[in-house]
Amino acid sequence: NRSVLIWVNQQEESTLFYHDHSIAMTRINVYAGLFGMLVVDDPSSPLSKIFDNKHDIMLTIRDVTFNEDGSLYYPSSGLSE
């Protein structure tokens, strides 16, 4: 069985980015990949008539550095909240 989540949203059509807001941990959590995207579709929007969402590609790009062993590199300085 698969559950379906229905979330009623009154916001106009958009692409949203969400992430953790822990005090003094935001940059570390986002860097570690604790973030996501939410696409809000509105079938009545003029954009929905122009674009065909069957051919959309949802893509998120992030800027990270890896150590030679594949683990994330966390610089000790140069980053700020």
Coordinates of N, CA and C in Angstrom, one line a residue:
N1 N 0.8 -1.2 0.0 CA 0.0 0.0 0.0 C 0.9 1.2 0.0
R2 N 0.5 2.2 -0.8 CA 1.2 3.5 -0.8 C 0.3 4.6 -0.3
S3 N 0.8 5.4 0.6 CA 0.1 6.5 1.1 C 0.2 7.7 0.1
V4 N -0.8 8.5 0.1 CA -0.8 9.7 -0.8 C -1.1 10.9 0.2
L5 N -0.2 11.8 0.1 CA -0.3 13.0 0.9 C -0.9 14.1 0.0
I6 N -2.0 14.7 0.5 CA -2.7 15.8 -0.2 C -2.5 17.0 0.7
W7 N -1.9 18.0 0.1 CA -1.6 19.2 0.9 C -2.3 20.4 0.1
V8 N -3.3 20.9 0.7 CA -4.0 22.1 0.1 C -3.2 23.3 0.3
N9 N -2.8 24.0 -0.7 CA -2.0 25.2 -0.7 C -2.6 26.3 -1.4
Q10 N -2.8 27.4 -0.8 CA -3.4 28.6 -1.5 C -2.4 29.5 -2.2
Q11 N -1.2 29.1 -2.2 CA -0.1 29.9 -2.8 C -0.2 29.8 -4.3
E12 N 0.2 30.9 -5.0 CA 0.2 30.8 -6.5 C 1.3 29.8 -6.9
E13 N 1.2 29.4 -8.2 CA 2.2 28.5 -8.7 C 3.6 29.0 -8.5
S14 N 4.5 28.1 -8.0 CA 5.9 28.5 -7.8 C 6.8 27.2 -7.5
T15 N 8.0 27.5 -7.4 CA 9.0 26.5 -7.0 C 9.6 27.0 -5.7
L16 N 9.5 26.2 -4.6 CA 10.0 26.6 -3.3 C 11.1 25.7 -2.8
F17 N 12.0 26.4 -2.1 CA 13.2 25.7 -1.5 C 13.0 25.7 0.0
Y18 N 13.1 24.6 0.7 CA 12.9 24.5 2.1 C 14.2 23.9 2.8
H19 N 14.5 24.4 4.0 CA 15.6 23.8 4.7 C 15.4 24.1 6.2
D20 N 16.2 23.4 7.0 CA 16.3 23.5 8.4 C 16.7 24.9 8.9
H21 N 16.2 25.4 10.0 CA 16.6 26.7 10.5 C 17.1 26.6 11.9
S22 N 17.8 25.5 12.2 CA 18.4 25.4 13.6 C 19.4 26.5 13.8
I23 N 19.4 27.0 15.0 CA 20.3 28.1 15.4 C 21.8 27.6 15.2
A24 N 22.6 28.3 14.5 CA 24.0 28.1 14.2 C 24.3 26.8 13.5
M25 N 23.2 26.2 12.9 CA 23.4 24.9 12.2 C 22.9 25.0 10.7
T26 N 22.3 26.1 10.3 CA 21.7 26.2 9.0 C 22.6 25.8 7.9
R27 N 23.8 26.5 7.8 CA 24.7 26.2 6.7 C 25.2 24.8 6.7
I28 N 25.5 24.2 7.9 CA 26.0 22.9 8.0 C 24.9 21.9 7.5
N29 N 23.7 22.1 7.9 CA 22.6 21.2 7.5 C 22.3 21.3 6.0
V30 N 22.3 22.5 5.5 CA 22.1 22.6 4.0 C 23.2 22.0 3.3
Y31 N 24.4 22.3 3.7 CA 25.6 21.7 3.1 C 25.6 20.2 3.1
A32 N 25.1 19.6 4.2 CA 25.0 18.1 4.3 C 23.8 17.6 3.5
G33 N 23.0 18.4 2.9 CA 21.9 17.9 2.1 C 20.6 17.9 2.7
L34 N 20.4 18.5 3.9 CA 19.1 18.5 4.5 C 18.3 19.7 4.0
F35 N 17.8 19.6 2.8 CA 17.0 20.6 2.2 C 16.1 19.9 1.1
G36 N 15.2 20.6 0.6 CA 14.4 20.0 -0.5 C 13.7 21.1 -1.3
M37 N 12.9 20.6 -2.3 CA 12.2 21.5 -3.1 C 10.7 21.1 -3.2
L38 N 9.9 22.0 -3.4 CA 8.5 21.8 -3.5 C 8.0 22.6 -4.7
V39 N 7.3 21.9 -5.6 CA 6.7 22.6 -6.8 C 5.2 22.7 -6.6
V40 N 4.7 23.9 -6.6 CA 3.3 24.1 -6.5 C 2.7 24.4 -7.9
D41 N 1.9 23.5 -8.3 CA 1.2 23.6 -9.6 C -0.2 24.2 -9.5
D42 N -0.6 24.9 -10.5 CA -1.9 25.5 -10.5 C -2.5 25.3 -11.9
P43 N -3.4 24.3 -12.1 CA -3.9 24.0 -13.4 C -4.6 25.2 -14.1
S44 N -5.0 26.2 -13.3 CA -5.7 27.3 -13.8 C -4.8 28.5 -14.2
S45 N -3.5 28.3 -13.9 CA -2.5 29.4 -14.2 C -2.2 29.5 -15.7
P46 N -2.1 30.7 -16.2 CA -1.7 30.8 -17.6 C -0.4 30.1 -18.0
L47 N 0.5 30.0 -17.0 CA 1.8 29.2 -17.3 C 1.5 27.8 -17.6
S48 N 0.5 27.2 -16.9 CA 0.2 25.8 -17.1 C -0.3 25.5 -18.5
K49 N -0.8 26.5 -19.1 CA -1.3 26.3 -20.5 C -0.1 26.4 -21.5
I50 N 0.9 27.1 -21.1 CA 2.1 27.2 -22.0 C 3.1 26.1 -21.9
F51 N 3.3 25.7 -20.6 CA 4.3 24.6 -20.4 C 3.7 23.3 -20.1
D52 N 4.3 22.2 -20.6 CA 3.8 20.9 -20.5 C 4.6 20.2 -19.3
N53 N 4.0 20.0 -18.2 CA 4.7 19.4 -17.0 C 5.1 18.0 -17.2
K54 N 4.6 17.3 -18.2 CA 5.1 15.9 -18.5 C 6.6 15.9 -18.9
H55 N 7.0 17.1 -19.4 CA 8.4 17.1 -19.9 C 9.3 18.0 -19.0
D56 N 8.8 18.4 -17.8 CA 9.6 19.2 -16.9 C 10.7 18.3 -16.3
I57 N 11.8 18.8 -16.0 CA 12.9 18.1 -15.3 C 13.1 18.9 -14.0
M58 N 12.9 18.3 -12.8 CA 13.1 18.9 -11.6 C 14.6 18.7 -11.2
L59 N 15.3 19.8 -11.1 CA 16.8 19.7 -10.9 C 17.2 20.7 -9.8
T60 N 18.0 20.2 -8.9 CA 18.5 21.0 -7.8 C 20.1 20.8 -7.9
I61 N 20.7 22.0 -7.9 CA 22.2 22.0 -8.0 C 22.7 22.6 -6.7
R62 N 23.7 21.9 -6.1 CA 24.3 22.5 -4.9 C 25.8 22.5 -5.0
D63 N 26.4 23.4 -4.3 CA 27.9 23.6 -4.4 C 28.5 23.0 -3.1
V64 N 29.1 21.9 -3.2 CA 29.8 21.2 -2.1 C 31.2 20.7 -2.6
T65 N 32.0 20.5 -1.6 CA 33.4 19.9 -1.8 C 33.5 18.6 -1.1
F66 N 34.1 17.7 -1.8 CA 34.3 16.3 -1.2 C 35.8 16.0 -0.9
N67 N 36.0 15.3 0.2 CA 37.3 14.8 0.5 C 37.6 13.6 -0.5
E68 N 38.8 13.2 -0.6 CA 39.2 12.1 -1.5 C 38.4 10.8 -1.2
D69 N 38.0 10.6 0.1 CA 37.3 9.4 0.4 C 35.8 9.5 0.1
G70 N 35.3 10.6 -0.4 CA 33.9 10.8 -0.8 C 33.1 11.5 0.3
S71 N 33.7 11.7 1.5 CA 32.9 12.4 2.5 C 32.9 13.9 2.2
L72 N 32.0 14.6 2.9 CA 31.9 16.0 2.7 C 33.0 16.7 3.4
Y73 N 33.6 17.7 2.7 CA 34.6 18.5 3.3 C 33.9 19.7 3.9
Y74 N 34.2 19.9 5.2 CA 33.7 21.0 6.0 C 34.8 22.0 6.3
P75 N 34.9 23.1 5.6 CA 35.9 24.1 5.9 C 35.8 24.6 7.3
S76 N 36.9 24.9 8.0 CA 36.8 25.4 9.3 C 36.7 26.9 9.4
S77 N 36.9 27.6 8.2 CA 36.8 29.1 8.2 C 36.3 29.5 6.9
G78 N 35.9 30.8 6.8 CA 35.5 31.3 5.5 C 34.0 31.3 5.2
L79 N 33.3 30.6 6.1 CA 31.8 30.5 5.9 C 31.1 31.2 7.0
S80 N 30.0 31.8 6.7 CA 29.2 32.5 7.7 C 27.8 32.2 7.5
E81 N 27.0 32.4 8.6 CA 25.6 32.1 8.5 C 24.9 33.0 7.6

